[in-house]
PDB file of C-alpha atoms in Angstrom:
ATOM      1  CA  MET F   8       8.665  39.192  21.857  1.00  0.00           C
ATOM      2  CA  SER F   9      12.050  41.623  20.437  1.00  0.00           C
ATOM      3  CA  VAL F  10      13.618  40.982  17.419  1.00  0.00           C
ATOM      4  CA  LYS F  11      17.836  40.465  16.890  1.00  0.00           C
ATOM      5  CA  PRO F  12      19.289  43.263  15.072  1.00  0.00           C
ATOM      6  CA  ALA F  13      21.040  42.246  12.362  1.00  0.00           C
ATOM      7  CA  GLY F  14      24.790  41.318  12.503  1.00  0.00           C
ATOM      8  CA  ARG F  15      27.501  43.445  10.527  1.00  0.00           C
ATOM      9  CA  ARG F  16      27.548  40.694   8.569  1.00  0.00           C
ATOM     10  CA  GLU F  17      23.949  41.108   7.292  1.00  0.00           C
ATOM     11  CA  ARG F  18      24.167  44.462   7.550  1.00  0.00           C
ATOM     12  CA  LYS F  19      26.644  45.153   4.546  1.00  0.00           C
ATOM     13  CA  ASN F  20      24.814  42.041   2.323  1.00  0.00           C
ATOM     14  CA  LEU F  21      21.441  44.011   2.961  1.00  0.00           C
ATOM     15  CA  GLN F  22      23.750  47.637   2.066  1.00  0.00           C
ATOM     16  CA  THR F  23      25.475  45.553  -1.357  1.00  0.00           C
ATOM     17  CA  ARG F  24      22.027  44.281  -2.510  1.00  0.00           C
ATOM     18  CA  ARG F  25      20.102  47.745  -2.228  1.00  0.00           C
ATOM     19  CA  ALA F  26      23.373  49.094  -3.831  1.00  0.00           C
ATOM     20  CA  LEU F  27      23.273  46.571  -6.813  1.00  0.00           C
ATOM     21  CA  ALA F  28      19.247  46.998  -7.228  1.00  0.00           C
ATOM     22  CA  GLU F  29      19.704  51.045  -7.706  1.00  0.00           C
ATOM     23  CA  ALA F  30      23.096  50.272 -10.654  1.00  0.00           C
ATOM     24  CA  ALA F  31      20.865  48.104 -12.045  1.00  0.00           C
ATOM     25  CA  LEU F  32      18.117  50.105 -12.328  1.00  0.00           C
ATOM     26  CA  VAL F  33      19.837  53.326 -13.486  1.00  0.00           C
ATOM     27  CA  LEU F  34      21.491  51.374 -16.300  1.00  0.00           C
ATOM     28  CA  PHE F  35      17.842  49.339 -17.122  1.00  0.00           C
ATOM     29  CA  MET F  36      16.549  52.889 -17.478  1.00  0.00           C
ATOM     30  CA  ARG F  37      19.309  54.654 -19.554  1.00  0.00           C
ATOM     31  CA  LYS F  38      20.314  52.089 -21.361  1.00  0.00           C
ATOM     32  CA  GLY F  39      17.395  49.931 -22.201  1.00  0.00           C
ATOM     33  CA  TYR F  40      17.630  46.101 -20.248  1.00  0.00           C
ATOM     34  CA  ASP F  41      18.730  44.042 -22.859  1.00  0.00           C
ATOM     35  CA  GLN F  42      21.679  45.978 -23.623  1.00  0.00           C
ATOM     36  CA  VAL F  43      23.419  46.293 -19.771  1.00  0.00           C
ATOM     37  CA  SER F  44      25.008  42.762 -19.166  1.00  0.00           C
ATOM     38  CA  VAL F  45      25.944  41.759 -15.057  1.00  0.00           C
ATOM     39  CA  LYS F  46      29.224  43.328 -15.734  1.00  0.00           C
ATOM     40  CA  GLU F  47      28.727  46.511 -15.866  1.00  0.00           C
ATOM     41  CA  ILE F  48      26.067  46.503 -12.635  1.00  0.00           C
ATOM     42  CA  ALA F  49      28.828  44.433 -11.105  1.00  0.00           C
ATOM     43  CA  ASP F  50      31.044  47.565 -11.799  1.00  0.00           C
ATOM     44  CA  ALA F  51      29.043  49.870 -10.684  1.00  0.00           C
ATOM     45  CA  VAL F  52      28.641  48.372  -7.012  1.00  0.00           C
ATOM     46  CA  ASP F  53      32.680  47.953  -7.806  1.00  0.00           C
ATOM     47  CA  ILE F  54      31.906  44.515  -6.831  1.00  0.00           C
ATOM     48  CA  SER F  55      33.707  41.321  -9.064  1.00  0.00           C
ATOM     49  CA  VAL F  56      30.723  38.968 -11.204  1.00  0.00           C
ATOM     50  CA  PRO F  57      31.206  36.071  -8.901  1.00  0.00           C
ATOM     51  CA  THR F  58      30.332  38.760  -5.759  1.00  0.00           C
ATOM     52  CA  LEU F  59      27.864  39.500  -7.354  1.00  0.00           C
ATOM     53  CA  PHE F  60      25.842  36.536  -7.549  1.00  0.00           C
ATOM     54  CA  ARG F  61      26.657  35.594  -4.185  1.00  0.00           C
ATOM     55  CA  HIS F  62      23.905  38.451  -3.910  1.00  0.00           C
ATOM     56  CA  VAL F  63      22.049  37.939  -6.242  1.00  0.00           C
ATOM     57  CA  SER F  64      21.601  34.225  -7.283  1.00  0.00           C
ATOM     58  CA  ASP F  65      18.712  34.109  -9.294  1.00  0.00           C
ATOM     59  CA  GLY F  66      20.317  36.475 -11.349  1.00  0.00           C
ATOM     60  CA  LYS F  67      19.886  39.718 -13.772  1.00  0.00           C
ATOM     61  CA  GLU F  68      16.440  39.781 -13.558  1.00  0.00           C
ATOM     62  CA  ALA F  69      16.544  39.509  -9.900  1.00  0.00           C
ATOM     63  CA  LEU F  70      18.511  42.332  -9.700  1.00  0.00           C
ATOM     64  CA  ILE F  71      16.685  45.604  -9.061  1.00  0.00           C
ATOM     65  CA  PHE F  72      13.822  43.443  -6.610  1.00  0.00           C
ATOM     66  CA  ASP F  73      14.269  42.444  -3.215  1.00  0.00           C
ATOM     67  CA  ASP F  74      14.472  38.571  -2.051  1.00  0.00           C
ATOM     68  CA  GLY F  75      10.796  38.693  -2.260  1.00  0.00           C
ATOM     69  CA  THR F  76      10.959  38.799   1.972  1.00  0.00           C
ATOM     70  CA  GLU F  77       8.831  42.098   2.016  1.00  0.00           C
ATOM     71  CA  ARG F  78       6.124  41.609  -0.423  1.00  0.00           C
ATOM     72  CA  ARG F  79       5.240  38.023   1.314  1.00  0.00           C
ATOM     73  CA  GLU F  80       5.435  39.631   5.159  1.00  0.00           C
ATOM     74  CA  SER F  81       3.529  42.748   3.943  1.00  0.00           C
ATOM     75  CA  ILE F  82       0.430  40.831   2.180  1.00  0.00           C
ATOM     76  CA  LEU F  83       0.536  38.377   4.951  1.00  0.00           C
ATOM     77  CA  ALA F  84       0.546  41.573   7.512  1.00  0.00           C
ATOM     78  CA  ALA F  85      -3.283  42.803   5.196  1.00  0.00           C
ATOM     79  CA  VAL F  86      -4.818  39.739   6.791  1.00  0.00           C
ATOM     80  CA  HIS F  87      -3.533  38.830   9.662  1.00  0.00           C
ATOM     81  CA  GLU F  88      -3.607  42.636  10.749  1.00  0.00           C
ATOM     82  CA  ARG F  89      -6.978  44.006   8.883  1.00  0.00           C
ATOM     83  CA  ARG F  90      -9.812  46.008  10.134  1.00  0.00           C
ATOM     84  CA  ASP F  91     -13.078  44.824  12.471  1.00  0.00           C
ATOM     85  CA  GLY F  92     -14.902  43.433   9.925  1.00  0.00           C
ATOM     86  CA  GLN F  93     -13.082  43.712   6.725  1.00  0.00           C
ATOM     87  CA  THR F  94     -13.453  41.892   4.590  1.00  0.00           C
ATOM     88  CA  VAL F  95     -10.231  38.578   3.582  1.00  0.00           C
ATOM     89  CA  ILE F  96     -11.057  40.061  -0.260  1.00  0.00           C
ATOM     90  CA  SER F  97     -11.263  43.693   0.895  1.00  0.00           C
ATOM     91  CA  ALA F  98      -7.965  43.544   2.492  1.00  0.00           C
ATOM     92  CA  LEU F  99      -6.266  41.754  -0.014  1.00  0.00           C
ATOM     93  CA  HIS F 100      -7.322  44.822  -2.512  1.00  0.00           C
ATOM     94  CA  GLU F 101      -5.677  47.231  -0.150  1.00  0.00           C
ATOM     95  CA  PHE F 102      -2.987  45.326  -0.458  1.00  0.00           C
ATOM     96  CA  MET F 103      -2.743  45.334  -4.006  1.00  0.00           C
ATOM     97  CA  ALA F 104      -4.172  48.630  -5.089  1.00  0.00           C
ATOM     98  CA  SER F 105      -0.279  49.923  -2.681  1.00  0.00           C
ATOM     99  CA  ARG F 106       1.775  47.776  -5.202  1.00  0.00           C
ATOM    100  CA  GLY F 107       3.311  48.695  -9.210  1.00  0.00           C
ATOM    101  CA  PRO F 108       0.823  50.008 -11.908  1.00  0.00           C
ATOM    102  CA  PHE F 109      -2.316  49.851  -8.915  1.00  0.00           C
ATOM    103  CA  VAL F 110      -0.869  52.690  -7.377  1.00  0.00           C
ATOM    104  CA  ALA F 111      -3.220  55.589  -8.101  1.00  0.00           C
ATOM    105  CA  HIS F 112      -0.842  58.560  -7.635  1.00  0.00           C
ATOM    106  CA  PRO F 113       2.584  57.013  -8.218  1.00  0.00           C
ATOM    107  CA  SER F 114       5.448  59.392  -8.315  1.00  0.00           C
ATOM    108  CA  ALA F 115       7.330  60.068 -11.357  1.00  0.00           C
ATOM    109  CA  GLU F 116      10.016  57.429 -10.150  1.00  0.00           C
ATOM    110  CA  LEU F 117       8.236  54.722  -9.217  1.00  0.00           C
ATOM    111  CA  ARG F 118       6.096  55.134 -12.506  1.00  0.00           C
ATOM    112  CA  ARG F 119       9.531  54.801 -13.980  1.00  0.00           C
ATOM    113  CA  ARG F 120      10.136  51.317 -12.923  1.00  0.00           C
ATOM    114  CA  THR F 121       7.232  50.466 -13.019  1.00  0.00           C
ATOM    115  CA  ASP F 122       6.885  50.436 -16.929  1.00  0.00           C
ATOM    116  CA  LEU F 123      10.903  49.084 -16.975  1.00  0.00           C
ATOM    117  CA  ILE F 124       9.076  45.888 -15.248  1.00  0.00           C
ATOM    118  CA  VAL F 125       5.582  45.904 -17.526  1.00  0.00           C
ATOM    119  CA  SER F 126       7.497  46.466 -20.451  1.00  0.00           C
ATOM    120  CA  THR F 127      10.655  44.355 -20.462  1.00  0.00           C
ATOM    121  CA  LYS F 128       9.630  40.164 -20.017  1.00  0.00           C
ATOM    122  CA  ALA F 129      12.274  38.736 -17.969  1.00  0.00           C
ATOM    123  CA  LEU F 130      11.633  41.174 -15.540  1.00  0.00           C
ATOM    124  CA  ARG F 131       7.610  40.722 -15.277  1.00  0.00           C
ATOM    125  CA  ASP F 132       8.230  36.882 -15.480  1.00  0.00           C
ATOM    126  CA  TYR F 133      10.830  36.871 -12.619  1.00  0.00           C
ATOM    127  CA  SER F 134       8.245  39.432 -10.504  1.00  0.00           C
ATOM    128  CA  ARG F 135       5.543  36.569 -11.321  1.00  0.00           C
ATOM    129  CA  VAL F 136       7.959  34.414  -9.661  1.00  0.00           C
ATOM    130  CA  LEU F 137       8.962  36.590  -6.187  1.00  0.00           C
ATOM    131  CA  TRP F 138       4.387  36.954  -6.842  1.00  0.00           C
ATOM    132  CA  VAL F 139       3.940  33.431  -6.619  1.00  0.00           C
ATOM    133  CA  ARG F 140       6.550  31.526  -3.693  1.00  0.00           C
ATOM    134  CA  CYS F 141       3.492  33.895  -1.446  1.00  0.00           C
ATOM    135  CA  GLU F 142       1.163  31.097  -2.296  1.00  0.00           C
ATOM    136  CA  ALA F 143       1.396  28.560   0.343  1.00  0.00           C
ATOM    137  CA  PRO F 144       1.591  31.338   2.737  1.00  0.00           C
ATOM    138  CA  LEU F 145      -0.815  33.423   1.715  1.00  0.00           C
ATOM    139  CA  ALA F 146      -3.074  30.027   1.059  1.00  0.00           C
ATOM    140  CA  ASP F 147      -1.883  28.966   5.087  1.00  0.00           C
ATOM    141  CA  ALA F 148      -2.932  32.654   6.517  1.00  0.00           C
ATOM    142  CA  ILE F 149      -6.339  33.031   4.691  1.00  0.00           C
ATOM    143  CA  ALA F 150      -6.826  29.085   5.571  1.00  0.00           C
ATOM    144  CA  ASP F 151      -6.324  30.624   9.460  1.00  0.00           C
ATOM    145  CA  GLU F 152      -8.306  33.536   9.505  1.00  0.00           C
ATOM    146  CA  LEU F 153     -11.529  32.110   7.333  1.00  0.00           C
ATOM    147  CA  GLY F 154     -11.667  29.274  10.323  1.00  0.00           C
ATOM    148  CA  ARG F 155     -10.574  26.580   7.843  1.00  0.00           C
ATOM    149  CA  PRO F 156      -8.828  23.322   7.523  1.00  0.00           C
ATOM    150  CA  ALA F 157      -4.640  23.509   6.595  1.00  0.00           C
ATOM    151  CA  ASN F 158      -4.260  22.723   3.361  1.00  0.00           C
ATOM    152  CA  ASP F 159      -7.999  23.587   2.146  1.00  0.00           C
ATOM    153  CA  VAL F 160      -8.360  24.151  -1.216  1.00  0.00           C
ATOM    154  CA  THR F 161     -11.146  26.750  -1.465  1.00  0.00           C
ATOM    155  CA  SER F 162      -7.752  29.224   0.486  1.00  0.00           C
ATOM    156  CA  ARG F 163      -5.678  27.952  -1.901  1.00  0.00           C
ATOM    157  CA  ALA F 164      -7.093  28.548  -5.153  1.00  0.00           C
ATOM    158  CA  LEU F 165      -7.711  32.112  -3.613  1.00  0.00           C
ATOM    159  CA  ALA F 166      -4.181  32.532  -2.980  1.00  0.00           C
ATOM    160  CA  ARG F 167      -3.608  31.700  -6.558  1.00  0.00           C
ATOM    161  CA  TYR F 168      -5.644  34.196  -8.346  1.00  0.00           C
ATOM    162  CA  VAL F 169      -4.866  36.547  -5.677  1.00  0.00           C
ATOM    163  CA  LEU F 170      -1.800  36.148  -6.774  1.00  0.00           C
ATOM    164  CA  GLU F 171      -2.407  35.567 -10.204  1.00  0.00           C
ATOM    165  CA  THR F 172      -3.900  38.884 -10.462  1.00  0.00           C
ATOM    166  CA  PRO F 173      -0.531  41.479 -11.506  1.00  0.00           C
ATOM    167  CA  GLU F 174       0.737  39.043 -14.782  1.00  0.00           C
ATOM    168  CA  LEU F 175      -3.599  39.166 -15.693  1.00  0.00           C
ATOM    169  CA  ILE F 176      -3.885  42.658 -15.448  1.00  0.00           C
ATOM    170  CA  SER F 177      -0.837  45.094 -16.084  1.00  0.00           C
ATOM    171  CA  ALA F 178       0.835  44.898 -18.961  1.00  0.00           C
ATOM    172  CA  HIS F 179      -3.196  44.375 -21.157  1.00  0.00           C
ATOM    173  CA  ASP F 180      -5.693  47.199 -19.155  1.00  0.00           C
ATOM    174  CA  PRO F 181      -5.720  50.628 -19.997  1.00  0.00           C
ATOM    175  CA  ASP F 182      -7.112  51.589 -16.531  1.00  0.00           C
ATOM    176  CA  PRO F 183      -5.134  48.982 -13.762  1.00  0.00           C
ATOM    177  CA  ALA F 184      -6.949  50.196 -10.917  1.00  0.00           C
ATOM    178  CA  ALA F 185     -10.487  49.549 -12.165  1.00  0.00           C
ATOM    179  CA  ALA F 186      -9.390  46.358 -13.292  1.00  0.00           C
ATOM    180  CA  LEU F 187      -8.350  45.130 -10.193  1.00  0.00           C
ATOM    181  CA  ALA F 188     -11.116  46.327  -8.107  1.00  0.00           C
ATOM    182  CA  GLU F 189     -12.942  44.635 -11.019  1.00  0.00           C
ATOM    183  CA  VAL F 190     -11.538  40.848 -10.443  1.00  0.00           C
ATOM    184  CA  PHE F 191     -11.399  42.345  -6.279  1.00  0.00           C
ATOM    185  CA  GLU F 192     -15.571  42.599  -7.220  1.00  0.00           C
ATOM    186  CA  LEU F 193     -15.943  39.130  -8.135  1.00  0.00           C
ATOM    187  CA  LEU F 194     -14.146  37.182  -6.103  1.00  0.00           C
ATOM    188  CA  GLU F 195     -15.993  39.330  -3.102  1.00  0.00           C
ATOM    189  CA  ARG F 196     -19.196  38.382  -5.071  1.00  0.00           C
ATOM    190  CA  GLY F 197     -19.174  35.742  -7.676  1.00  0.00           C
ATOM    191  CA  VAL F 198     -19.717  35.339 -10.662  1.00  0.00           C
ATOM    192  CA  PRO F 199     -22.665  37.391 -11.487  1.00  0.00           C
ATOM    193  CA  ARG F 200     -26.083  35.954 -12.804  1.00  0.00           C
ATOM    194  CA  SER F 201     -27.195  36.033 -16.296  1.00  0.00           C
ATOM    195  CA  SER F 202     -30.217  38.858 -16.336  1.00  0.00           C
ATOM    196  CA  SER F 203     -31.715  36.208 -18.764  1.00  0.00           C
ATOM    197  CA  SER F 204     -31.968  32.160 -17.771  1.00  0.00           C
ATOM    198  CA  ARG F 205     -30.574  29.728 -20.397  1.00  0.00           C
ATOM    199  CA  SER F 206     -34.073  27.380 -20.156  1.00  0.00           C
ATOM    200  CA  SER F 207     -33.651  23.442 -21.526  1.00  0.00           C
ATOM    201  CA  SER F 208     -34.851  23.121 -25.447  1.00  0.00           C
ATOM    202  CA  PRO F 209     -38.385  20.957 -25.293  1.00  0.00           C
ATOM    203  CA  SER F 210     -37.607  16.866 -25.783  1.00  0.00           C
TER     204      SER F 210
END
């Protein structure tokens, strides 16, 4: 099935969105998120504030992100297009390890962008919103791959756990990649048994 090429208006909208994201990122890094107004960003791209909000309706915190389509499609592809013999959990671990604070050797630009998001509550919260929007389609994909029924609670729980890992780890751990590996080991293997079992008290 061929993919219909984007129309002129769609291409123009995408260009404007990218220009806004680039301008916002430069200004946020230069002045700090709280010191930058929406009007400054609009002026940098030579559009009006109402026009800016037509392109990015969620507000200032959404400006350096896309609309979430890329992360949703990428995480679904990680599940559906994983290698033969690879588990769903392993595929999702690989996907998360390629994102933001979990990248082993990030470029200087990626590190600056990631540090900005992790250190700015509004940006961190919005990134979480984009992850949460992936929950239902990811749960469906997991259920499909595991041969479980639609709306399966196990698949829904797994999707939620996976999508909460960026919020759980990135702001708190000195080695995010190692922490991510621990979380996915837990998801893959389950809670390890204690070395000594608790015996019941005599009656």
